[in-house]
Tab-separated table of C-alpha atoms and ligand atoms in Angstrom:
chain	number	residue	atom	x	y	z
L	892	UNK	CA	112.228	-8.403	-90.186
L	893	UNK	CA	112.316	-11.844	-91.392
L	894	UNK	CA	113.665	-14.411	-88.945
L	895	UNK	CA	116.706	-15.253	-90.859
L	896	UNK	CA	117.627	-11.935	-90.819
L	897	UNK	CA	116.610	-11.914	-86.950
L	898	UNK	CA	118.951	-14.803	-86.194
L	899	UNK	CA	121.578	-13.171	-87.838
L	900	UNK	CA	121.125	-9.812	-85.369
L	901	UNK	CA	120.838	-12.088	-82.338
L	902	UNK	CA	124.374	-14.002	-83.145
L	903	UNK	CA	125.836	-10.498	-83.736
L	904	UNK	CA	124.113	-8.709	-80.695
L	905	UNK	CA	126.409	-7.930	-77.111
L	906	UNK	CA	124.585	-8.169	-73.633
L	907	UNK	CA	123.660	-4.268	-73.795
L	908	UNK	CA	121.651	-4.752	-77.138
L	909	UNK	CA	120.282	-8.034	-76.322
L	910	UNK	CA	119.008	-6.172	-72.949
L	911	UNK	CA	118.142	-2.869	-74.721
L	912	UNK	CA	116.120	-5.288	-77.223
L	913	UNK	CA	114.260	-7.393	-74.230
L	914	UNK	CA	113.342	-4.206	-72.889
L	915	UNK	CA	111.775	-2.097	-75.465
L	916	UNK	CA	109.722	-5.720	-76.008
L	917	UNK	CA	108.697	-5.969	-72.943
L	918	UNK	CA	107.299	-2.159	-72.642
L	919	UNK	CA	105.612	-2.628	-75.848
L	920	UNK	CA	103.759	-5.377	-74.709
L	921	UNK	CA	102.909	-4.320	-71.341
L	922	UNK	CA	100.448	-6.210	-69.390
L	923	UNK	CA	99.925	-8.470	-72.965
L	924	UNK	CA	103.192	-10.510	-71.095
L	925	UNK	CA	104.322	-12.244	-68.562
L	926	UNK	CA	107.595	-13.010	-68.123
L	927	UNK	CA	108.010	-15.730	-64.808
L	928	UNK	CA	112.087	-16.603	-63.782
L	929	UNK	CA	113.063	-18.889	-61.205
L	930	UNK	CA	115.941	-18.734	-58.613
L	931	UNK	CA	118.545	-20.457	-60.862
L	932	UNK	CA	118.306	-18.431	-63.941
L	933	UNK	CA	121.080	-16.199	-64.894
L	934	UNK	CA	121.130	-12.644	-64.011
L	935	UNK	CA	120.862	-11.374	-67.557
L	936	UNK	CA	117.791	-13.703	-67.492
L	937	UNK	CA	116.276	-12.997	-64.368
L	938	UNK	CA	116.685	-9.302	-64.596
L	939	UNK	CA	113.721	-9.621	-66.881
L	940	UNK	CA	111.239	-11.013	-64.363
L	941	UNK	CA	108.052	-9.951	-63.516
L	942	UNK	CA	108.060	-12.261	-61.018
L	943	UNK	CA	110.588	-14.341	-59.864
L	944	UNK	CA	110.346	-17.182	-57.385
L	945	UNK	CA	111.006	-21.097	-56.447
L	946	UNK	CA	108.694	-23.290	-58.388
L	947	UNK	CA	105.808	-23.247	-55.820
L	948	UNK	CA	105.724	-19.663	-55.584
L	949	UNK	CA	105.787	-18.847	-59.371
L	950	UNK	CA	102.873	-22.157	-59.641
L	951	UNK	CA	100.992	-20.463	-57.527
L	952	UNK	CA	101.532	-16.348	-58.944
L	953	UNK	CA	100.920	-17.394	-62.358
L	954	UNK	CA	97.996	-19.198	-61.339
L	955	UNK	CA	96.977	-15.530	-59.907
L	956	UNK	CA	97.424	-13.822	-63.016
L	957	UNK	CA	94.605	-13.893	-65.477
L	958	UNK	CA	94.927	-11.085	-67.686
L	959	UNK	CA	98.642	-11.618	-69.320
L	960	UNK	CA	97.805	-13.137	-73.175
L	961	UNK	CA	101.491	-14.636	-73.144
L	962	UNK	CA	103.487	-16.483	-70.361
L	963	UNK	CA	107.191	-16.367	-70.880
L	964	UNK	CA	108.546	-19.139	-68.929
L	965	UNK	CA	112.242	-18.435	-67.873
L	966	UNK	CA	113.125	-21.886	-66.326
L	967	UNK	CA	112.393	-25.187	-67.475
L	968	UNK	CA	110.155	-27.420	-69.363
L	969	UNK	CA	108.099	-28.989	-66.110
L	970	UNK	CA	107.113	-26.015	-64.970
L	971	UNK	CA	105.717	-24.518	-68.229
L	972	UNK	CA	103.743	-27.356	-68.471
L	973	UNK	CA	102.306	-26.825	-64.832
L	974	UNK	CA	101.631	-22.794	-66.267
L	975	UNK	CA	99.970	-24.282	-69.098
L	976	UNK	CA	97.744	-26.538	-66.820
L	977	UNK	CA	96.819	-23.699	-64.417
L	978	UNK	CA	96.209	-21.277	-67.183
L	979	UNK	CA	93.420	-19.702	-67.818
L	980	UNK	CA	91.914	-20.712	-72.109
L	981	UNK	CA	93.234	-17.786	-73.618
L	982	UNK	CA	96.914	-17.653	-71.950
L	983	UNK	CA	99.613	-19.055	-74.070
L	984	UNK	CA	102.420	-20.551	-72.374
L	985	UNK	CA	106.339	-20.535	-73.800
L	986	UNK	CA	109.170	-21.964	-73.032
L	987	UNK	CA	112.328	-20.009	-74.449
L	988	UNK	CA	114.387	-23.116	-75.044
L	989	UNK	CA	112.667	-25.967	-75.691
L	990	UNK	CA	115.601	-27.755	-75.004
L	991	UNK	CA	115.337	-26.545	-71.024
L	992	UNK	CA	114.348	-30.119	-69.493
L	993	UNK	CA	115.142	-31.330	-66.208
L	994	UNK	CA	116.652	-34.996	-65.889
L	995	UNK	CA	115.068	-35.748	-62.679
L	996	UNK	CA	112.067	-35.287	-64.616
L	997	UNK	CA	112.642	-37.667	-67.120
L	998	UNK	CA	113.943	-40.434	-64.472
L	999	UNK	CA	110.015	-41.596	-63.955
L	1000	UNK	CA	107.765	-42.320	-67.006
L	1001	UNK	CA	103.958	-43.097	-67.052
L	1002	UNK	CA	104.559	-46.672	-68.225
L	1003	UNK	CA	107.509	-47.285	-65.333
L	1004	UNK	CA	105.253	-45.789	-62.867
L	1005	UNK	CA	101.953	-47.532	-63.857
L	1006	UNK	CA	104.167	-50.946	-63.806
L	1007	UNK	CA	104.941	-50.045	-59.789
L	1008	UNK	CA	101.631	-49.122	-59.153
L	1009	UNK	CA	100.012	-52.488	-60.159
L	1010	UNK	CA	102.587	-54.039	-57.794
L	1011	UNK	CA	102.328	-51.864	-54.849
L	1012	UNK	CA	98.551	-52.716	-54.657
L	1013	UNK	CA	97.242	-49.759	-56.225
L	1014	UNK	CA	94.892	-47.445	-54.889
L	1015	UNK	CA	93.746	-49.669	-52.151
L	1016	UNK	CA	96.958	-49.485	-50.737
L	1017	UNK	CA	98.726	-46.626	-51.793
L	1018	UNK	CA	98.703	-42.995	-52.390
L	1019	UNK	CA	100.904	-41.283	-54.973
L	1020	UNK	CA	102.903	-37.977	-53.835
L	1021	UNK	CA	104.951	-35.911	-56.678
L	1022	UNK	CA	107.001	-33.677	-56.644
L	1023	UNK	CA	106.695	-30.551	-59.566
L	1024	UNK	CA	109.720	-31.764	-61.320
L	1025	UNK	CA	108.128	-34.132	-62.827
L	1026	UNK	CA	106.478	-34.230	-66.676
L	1027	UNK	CA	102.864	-33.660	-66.566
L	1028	UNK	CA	101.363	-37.471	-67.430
L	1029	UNK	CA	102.932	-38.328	-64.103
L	1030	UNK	CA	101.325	-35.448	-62.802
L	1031	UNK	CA	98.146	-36.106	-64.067
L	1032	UNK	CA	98.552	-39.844	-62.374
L	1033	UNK	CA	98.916	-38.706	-59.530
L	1034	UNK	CA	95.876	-36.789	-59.579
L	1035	UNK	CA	93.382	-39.568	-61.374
L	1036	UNK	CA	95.073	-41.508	-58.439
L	1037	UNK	CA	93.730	-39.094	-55.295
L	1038	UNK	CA	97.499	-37.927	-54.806
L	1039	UNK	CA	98.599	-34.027	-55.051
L	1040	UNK	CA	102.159	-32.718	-56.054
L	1041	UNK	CA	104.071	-31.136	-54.062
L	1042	UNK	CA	107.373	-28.757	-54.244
L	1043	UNK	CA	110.486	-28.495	-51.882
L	1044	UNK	CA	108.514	-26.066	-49.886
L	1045	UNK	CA	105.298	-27.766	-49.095
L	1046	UNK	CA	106.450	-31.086	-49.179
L	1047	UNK	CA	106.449	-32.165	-45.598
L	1048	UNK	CA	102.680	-30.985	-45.170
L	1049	UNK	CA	101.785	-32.927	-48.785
L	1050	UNK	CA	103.090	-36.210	-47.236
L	1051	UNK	CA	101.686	-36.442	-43.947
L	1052	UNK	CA	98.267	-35.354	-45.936
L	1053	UNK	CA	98.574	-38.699	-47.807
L	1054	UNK	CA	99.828	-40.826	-44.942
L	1055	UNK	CA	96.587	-39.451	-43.213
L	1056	UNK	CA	95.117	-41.377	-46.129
L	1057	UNK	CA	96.171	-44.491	-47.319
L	1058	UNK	CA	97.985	-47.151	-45.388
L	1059	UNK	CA	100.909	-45.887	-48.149
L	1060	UNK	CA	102.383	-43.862	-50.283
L	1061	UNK	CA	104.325	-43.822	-53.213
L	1062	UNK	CA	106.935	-40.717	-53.820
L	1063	UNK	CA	107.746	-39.489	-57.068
L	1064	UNK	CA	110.822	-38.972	-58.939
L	1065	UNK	CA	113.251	-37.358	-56.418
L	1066	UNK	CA	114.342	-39.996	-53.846
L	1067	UNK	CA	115.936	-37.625	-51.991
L	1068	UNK	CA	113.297	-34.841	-51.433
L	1069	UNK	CA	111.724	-37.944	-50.527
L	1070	UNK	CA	113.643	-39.685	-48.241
L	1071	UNK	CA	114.485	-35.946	-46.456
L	1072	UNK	CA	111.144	-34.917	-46.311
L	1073	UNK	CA	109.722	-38.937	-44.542
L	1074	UNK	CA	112.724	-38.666	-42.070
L	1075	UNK	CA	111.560	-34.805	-40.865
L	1076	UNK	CA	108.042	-36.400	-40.176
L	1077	UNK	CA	109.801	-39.091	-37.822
L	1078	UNK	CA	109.534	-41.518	-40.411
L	1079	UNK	CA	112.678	-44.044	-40.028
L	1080	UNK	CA	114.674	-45.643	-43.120
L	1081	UNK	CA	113.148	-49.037	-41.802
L	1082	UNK	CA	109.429	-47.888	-43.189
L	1083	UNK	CA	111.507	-46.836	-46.570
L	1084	UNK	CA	112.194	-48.720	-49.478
L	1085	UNK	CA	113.238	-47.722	-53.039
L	1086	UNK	CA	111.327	-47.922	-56.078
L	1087	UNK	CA	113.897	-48.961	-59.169
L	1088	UNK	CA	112.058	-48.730	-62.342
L	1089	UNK	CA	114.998	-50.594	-64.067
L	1090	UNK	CA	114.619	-53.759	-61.808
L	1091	UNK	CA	112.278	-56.295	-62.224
L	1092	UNK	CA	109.167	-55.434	-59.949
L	1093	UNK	CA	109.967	-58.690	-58.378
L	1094	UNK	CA	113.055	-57.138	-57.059
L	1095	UNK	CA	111.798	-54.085	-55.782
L	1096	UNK	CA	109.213	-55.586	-53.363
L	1097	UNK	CA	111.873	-58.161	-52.377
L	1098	UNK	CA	113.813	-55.374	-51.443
L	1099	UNK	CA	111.391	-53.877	-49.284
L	1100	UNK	CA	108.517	-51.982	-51.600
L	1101	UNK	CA	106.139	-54.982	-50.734
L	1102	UNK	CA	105.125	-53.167	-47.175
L	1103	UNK	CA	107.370	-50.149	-46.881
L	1104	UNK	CA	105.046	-47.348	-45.676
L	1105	UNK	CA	107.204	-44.696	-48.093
L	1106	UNK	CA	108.281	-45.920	-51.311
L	1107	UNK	CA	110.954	-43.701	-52.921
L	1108	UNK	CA	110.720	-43.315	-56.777
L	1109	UNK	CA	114.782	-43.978	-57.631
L	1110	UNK	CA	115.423	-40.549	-59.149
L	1111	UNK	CA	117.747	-37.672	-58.417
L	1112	UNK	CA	118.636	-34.230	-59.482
L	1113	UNK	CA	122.267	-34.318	-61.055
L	1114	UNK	CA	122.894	-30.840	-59.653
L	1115	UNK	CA	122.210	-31.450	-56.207
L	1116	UNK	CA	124.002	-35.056	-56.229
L	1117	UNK	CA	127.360	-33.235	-56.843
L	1118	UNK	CA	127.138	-32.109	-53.169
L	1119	UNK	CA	129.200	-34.561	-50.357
L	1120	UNK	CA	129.372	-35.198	-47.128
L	1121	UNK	CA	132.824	-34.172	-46.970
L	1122	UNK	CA	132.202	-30.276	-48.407
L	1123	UNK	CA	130.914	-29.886	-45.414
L	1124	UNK	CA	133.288	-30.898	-43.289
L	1125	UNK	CA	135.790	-28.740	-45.823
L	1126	UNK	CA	134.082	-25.669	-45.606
L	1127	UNK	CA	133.388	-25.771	-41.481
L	1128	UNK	CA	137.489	-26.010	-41.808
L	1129	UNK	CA	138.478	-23.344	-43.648
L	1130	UNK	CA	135.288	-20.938	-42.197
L	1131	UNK	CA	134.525	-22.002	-38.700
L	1132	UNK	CA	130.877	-20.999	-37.502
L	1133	UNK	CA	130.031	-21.210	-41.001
L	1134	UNK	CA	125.854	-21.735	-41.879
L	1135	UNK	CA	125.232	-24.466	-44.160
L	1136	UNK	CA	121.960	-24.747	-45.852
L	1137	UNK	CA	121.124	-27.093	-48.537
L	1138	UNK	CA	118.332	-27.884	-50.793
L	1139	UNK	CA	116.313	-31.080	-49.841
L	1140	UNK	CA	117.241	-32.301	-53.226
L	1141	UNK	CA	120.971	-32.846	-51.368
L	1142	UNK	CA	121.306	-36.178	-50.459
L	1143	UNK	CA	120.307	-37.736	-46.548
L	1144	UNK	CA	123.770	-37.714	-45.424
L	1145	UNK	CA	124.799	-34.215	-46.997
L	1146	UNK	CA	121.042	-32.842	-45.358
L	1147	UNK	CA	122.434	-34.570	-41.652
L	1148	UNK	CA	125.560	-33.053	-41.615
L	1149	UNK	CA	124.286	-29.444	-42.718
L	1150	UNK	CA	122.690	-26.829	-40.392
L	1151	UNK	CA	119.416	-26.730	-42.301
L	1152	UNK	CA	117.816	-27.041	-45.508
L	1153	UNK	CA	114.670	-25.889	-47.674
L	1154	UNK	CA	113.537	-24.447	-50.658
L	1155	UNK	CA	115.191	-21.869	-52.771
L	1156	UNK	CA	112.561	-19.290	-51.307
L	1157	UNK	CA	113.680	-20.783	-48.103
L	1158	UNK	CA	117.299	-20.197	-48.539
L	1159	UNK	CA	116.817	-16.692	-50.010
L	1160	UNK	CA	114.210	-15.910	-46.722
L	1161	UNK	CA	117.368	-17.245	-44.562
L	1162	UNK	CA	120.482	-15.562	-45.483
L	1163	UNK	CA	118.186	-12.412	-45.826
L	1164	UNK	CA	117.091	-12.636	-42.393
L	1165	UNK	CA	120.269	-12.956	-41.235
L	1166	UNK	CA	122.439	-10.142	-39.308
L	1167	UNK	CA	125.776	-8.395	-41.388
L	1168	UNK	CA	128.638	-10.260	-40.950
L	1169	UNK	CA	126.968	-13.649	-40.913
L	1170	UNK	CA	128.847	-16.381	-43.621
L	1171	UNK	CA	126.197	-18.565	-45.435
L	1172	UNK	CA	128.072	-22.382	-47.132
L	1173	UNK	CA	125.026	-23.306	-49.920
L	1174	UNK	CA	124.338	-26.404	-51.440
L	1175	UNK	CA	122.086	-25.526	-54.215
L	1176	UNK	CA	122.464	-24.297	-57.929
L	1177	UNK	CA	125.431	-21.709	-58.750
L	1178	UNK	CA	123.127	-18.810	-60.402
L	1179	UNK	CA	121.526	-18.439	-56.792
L	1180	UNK	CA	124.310	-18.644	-54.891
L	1181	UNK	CA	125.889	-16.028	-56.966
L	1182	UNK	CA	123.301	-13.430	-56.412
L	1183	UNK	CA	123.263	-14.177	-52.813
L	1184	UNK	CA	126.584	-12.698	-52.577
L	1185	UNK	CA	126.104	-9.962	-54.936
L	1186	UNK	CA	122.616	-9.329	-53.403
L	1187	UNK	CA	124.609	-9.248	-49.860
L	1188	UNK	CA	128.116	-8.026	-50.145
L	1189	UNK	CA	128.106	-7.615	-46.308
L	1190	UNK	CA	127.721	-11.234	-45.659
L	1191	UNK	CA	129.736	-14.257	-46.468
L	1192	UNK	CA	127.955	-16.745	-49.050
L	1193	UNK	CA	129.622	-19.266	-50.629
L	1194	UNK	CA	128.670	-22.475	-53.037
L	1195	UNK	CA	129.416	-25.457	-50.451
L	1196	UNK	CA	131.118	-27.398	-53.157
L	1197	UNK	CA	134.589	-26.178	-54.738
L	1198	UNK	CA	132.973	-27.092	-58.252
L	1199	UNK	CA	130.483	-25.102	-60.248
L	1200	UNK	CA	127.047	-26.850	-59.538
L	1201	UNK	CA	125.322	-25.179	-62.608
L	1202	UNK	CA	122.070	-26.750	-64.125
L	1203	UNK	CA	122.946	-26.663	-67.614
L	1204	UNK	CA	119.564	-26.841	-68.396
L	1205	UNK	CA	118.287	-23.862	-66.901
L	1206	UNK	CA	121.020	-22.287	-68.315
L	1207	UNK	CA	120.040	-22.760	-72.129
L	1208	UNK	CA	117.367	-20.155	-71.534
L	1209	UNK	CA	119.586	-16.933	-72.207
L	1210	UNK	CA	118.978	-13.556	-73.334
L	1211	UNK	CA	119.246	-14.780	-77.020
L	1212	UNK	CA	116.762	-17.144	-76.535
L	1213	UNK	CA	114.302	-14.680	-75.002
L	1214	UNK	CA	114.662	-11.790	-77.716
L	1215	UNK	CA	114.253	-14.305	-80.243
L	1216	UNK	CA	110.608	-15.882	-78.735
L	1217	UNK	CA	109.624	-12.102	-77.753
L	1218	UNK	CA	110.056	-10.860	-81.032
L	1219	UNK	CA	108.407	-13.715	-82.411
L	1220	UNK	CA	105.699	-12.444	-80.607
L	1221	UNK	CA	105.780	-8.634	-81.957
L	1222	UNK	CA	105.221	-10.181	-85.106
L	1223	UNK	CA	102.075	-12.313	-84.420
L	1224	UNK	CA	103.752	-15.455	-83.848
L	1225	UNK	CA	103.886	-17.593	-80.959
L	1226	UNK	CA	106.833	-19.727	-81.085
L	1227	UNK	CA	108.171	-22.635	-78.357
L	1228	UNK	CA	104.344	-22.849	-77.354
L	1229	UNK	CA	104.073	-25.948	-74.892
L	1230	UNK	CA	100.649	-27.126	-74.704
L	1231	UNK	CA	99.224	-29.803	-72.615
L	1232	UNK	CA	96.443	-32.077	-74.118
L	1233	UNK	CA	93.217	-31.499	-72.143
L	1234	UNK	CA	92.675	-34.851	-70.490
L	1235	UNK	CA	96.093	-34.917	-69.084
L	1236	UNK	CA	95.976	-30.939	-67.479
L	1237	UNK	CA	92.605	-32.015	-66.130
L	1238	UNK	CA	93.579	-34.980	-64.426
L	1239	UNK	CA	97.348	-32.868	-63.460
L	1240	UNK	CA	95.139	-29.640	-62.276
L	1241	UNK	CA	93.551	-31.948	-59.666
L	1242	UNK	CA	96.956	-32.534	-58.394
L	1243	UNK	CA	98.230	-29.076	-58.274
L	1244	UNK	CA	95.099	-27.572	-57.004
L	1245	UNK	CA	94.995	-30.009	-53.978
L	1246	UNK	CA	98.755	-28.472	-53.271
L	1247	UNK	CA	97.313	-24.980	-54.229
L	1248	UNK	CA	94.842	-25.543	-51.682
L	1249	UNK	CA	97.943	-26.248	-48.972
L	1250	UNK	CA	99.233	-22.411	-49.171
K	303	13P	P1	112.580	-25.143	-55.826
K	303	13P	O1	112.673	-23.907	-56.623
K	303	13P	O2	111.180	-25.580	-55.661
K	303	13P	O3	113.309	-25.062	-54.524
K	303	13P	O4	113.245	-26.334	-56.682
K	303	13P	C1	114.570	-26.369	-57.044
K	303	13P	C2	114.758	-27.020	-58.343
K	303	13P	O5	115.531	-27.909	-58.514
K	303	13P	C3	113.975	-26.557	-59.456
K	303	13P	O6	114.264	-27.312	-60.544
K	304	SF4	FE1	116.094	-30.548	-62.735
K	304	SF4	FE2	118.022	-30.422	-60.878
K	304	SF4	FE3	118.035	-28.697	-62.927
K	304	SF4	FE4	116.167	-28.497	-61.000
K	304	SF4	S1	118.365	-28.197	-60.768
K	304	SF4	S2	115.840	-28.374	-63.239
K	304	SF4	S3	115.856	-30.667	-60.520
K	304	SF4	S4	118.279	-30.948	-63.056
């Protein structure tokens, strides 16, 4: 079949043929594939997975697994990269969509962040800390730099590791993982100070970067920012004794007023745990939340905020997308490859192997 002809099939194809087609791929192919999904991927997606995790866990199961010749990454571009750094030579690594970026990602670039490095005093001074969603030059910064990446499940551990360190340290791109993660190690707003890579340096150590002991990378996930203060206060109205648990990517205040936070995995682990009957408020992406309360029909879990908080980038990996790059791959062809040049996924494997090494 040519891949005009294929295109043509896919636009045509409903859910049960696009699911039928995934399938049959995926038996044909057998332990040739791998297909990885994380939490916020649609069900029609995730249903798919081999494995299917938060981006630590699916870091560190791909990492595991030697013997697949193709990695199908269902989630977005960062963490392909960090599958293509931890694979093994002859494991190709694809992203579905190539279009599946993450903006937090893109909110700290090497030049921005080698510009704030010279003025925090470097390496004398400073440590660098970041966190997976981030590309995989600043990755491979941090790790030419000593530092080690962490993810929303590690991330308190990762920081007081460098603060052991260096006098310093310098958190990349999420402020708010950042800022959430300092004040759980007792670490007040005082010894904080944020990092704005569209001010003038000058500005940024007058405005406390000069000696802060945490400097916060100004970046944020545009999912998680959609959360308020005042949802919460909303939803312990209209469901009193309500559990809310957000993702550290939720700002300081929204993480204060909540009952806890963590991870996807961590969430997931939580509302599992919990007894029938319990009612769950959750401030992270909708696909999740959704399956919580399909997964658990005898429990109460709702999205904390009234409006869809969908990643919209996540979501451009659908079933179309994955029939077309698997049948690509019946056919001898590996399209949406993403490859990382070798000096950068040495220097980035440093980084990721020191969090590896946390687990
Ligand atoms: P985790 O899966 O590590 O909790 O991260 C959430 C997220 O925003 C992924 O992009
Ligand atoms: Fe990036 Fe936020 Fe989407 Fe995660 S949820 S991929 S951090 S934009």
């Amino acid at each position: 079949m040519t891949s005009g002809t294929t295109e043509t099939c896919l636009l045509n194809a409903d859910p049960a043929a696009l699911h039928e087609r995934i399938s049959a791929i995926k038996r044909q192919l057998g332990t040739r594939l791998l297909v990885l999904g994380h939490h916020y991927q649609a069900e029609e997606v995730i249903r798919h997975s081999d494995i299917t995790g938060d981006s630590f866990r699916l870091a560190s199961l791909a990492a595991k697994n030697t013997e697949a010749e193709f990695i199908v990454f269902c989630g977005v571009h960062f963490m392909a990269e960090s599958a293509d750094i931890l694979a093994q030579p002859h494991q190709r690594v694809i992203l579905p969509d190539l279009g599946a970026g993450c903006s937090m990602a893109d909110m700290a670039n090497l030049d921005q962040v080698e510009v704030a490095w010279a003025h925090l005093g470097g390496a004398a001074r400073v440590l660098p800390i970041t966190y997976m969603n981030s590309s995989a030059a600043i990755k491979a910064f941090t790790g030419a730099h000593g530092g080690a990446v962490c993810t929303s499940s590690n991330a308190p551990r990762l920081m007081q590791w460098a603060l052991d360190q260096r006098e310093r340290l310098l958190f990349l791109p999420d402020q708010h993982l950042g800022r959430n993660t300092a004040l759980k190690l007792g670490i007040s707003l005082e010894d904080m100070a944020v990092w704005d890579p569209h001010a003038l340096p000058e500005a940024n150590l007058a405005a406390g970067c000069a000696n802060a002991r945490v400097v916060l990378w100004k970046g944020h996930c545009s999912v998680h920012a959609k959360f308020l203060p005042s949802h919460v206060d909303e939803m312990r109205a209209k469901h009193p004794g309500i559990h809310v648990i957000v993702h550290p990517e939720c700002s300081m205040e929204v993480v204060a007023k909540a009952d806890s936070s963590g991870s996807t995995e961590r969430i997931i682990e939580k509302v599992a745990a919990s007894p029938a009957g319990s009612s769950f408020a959750v401030g992270t992406e909708i696909n999740l939340v959704a399956r919580l309360a399909r997964r658990f029909p005898d429990k109460l879990v709702v999205s904390l905020s009234g409006t869809q908080c969908l990643c919209s980038t996540m979501y451009r990996i659908d079933p179309r997308a994955l029939v077309r790059v698997l049948e690509e791959l019946v056919q001898g062809r590996v399209m949406n490859e993403i490859v990382v040049d070798e000096i950068t996924a040495q220097n980035a494997r440093k980084a990721l192997e020191r969090m590896l090494a946390f687990a």
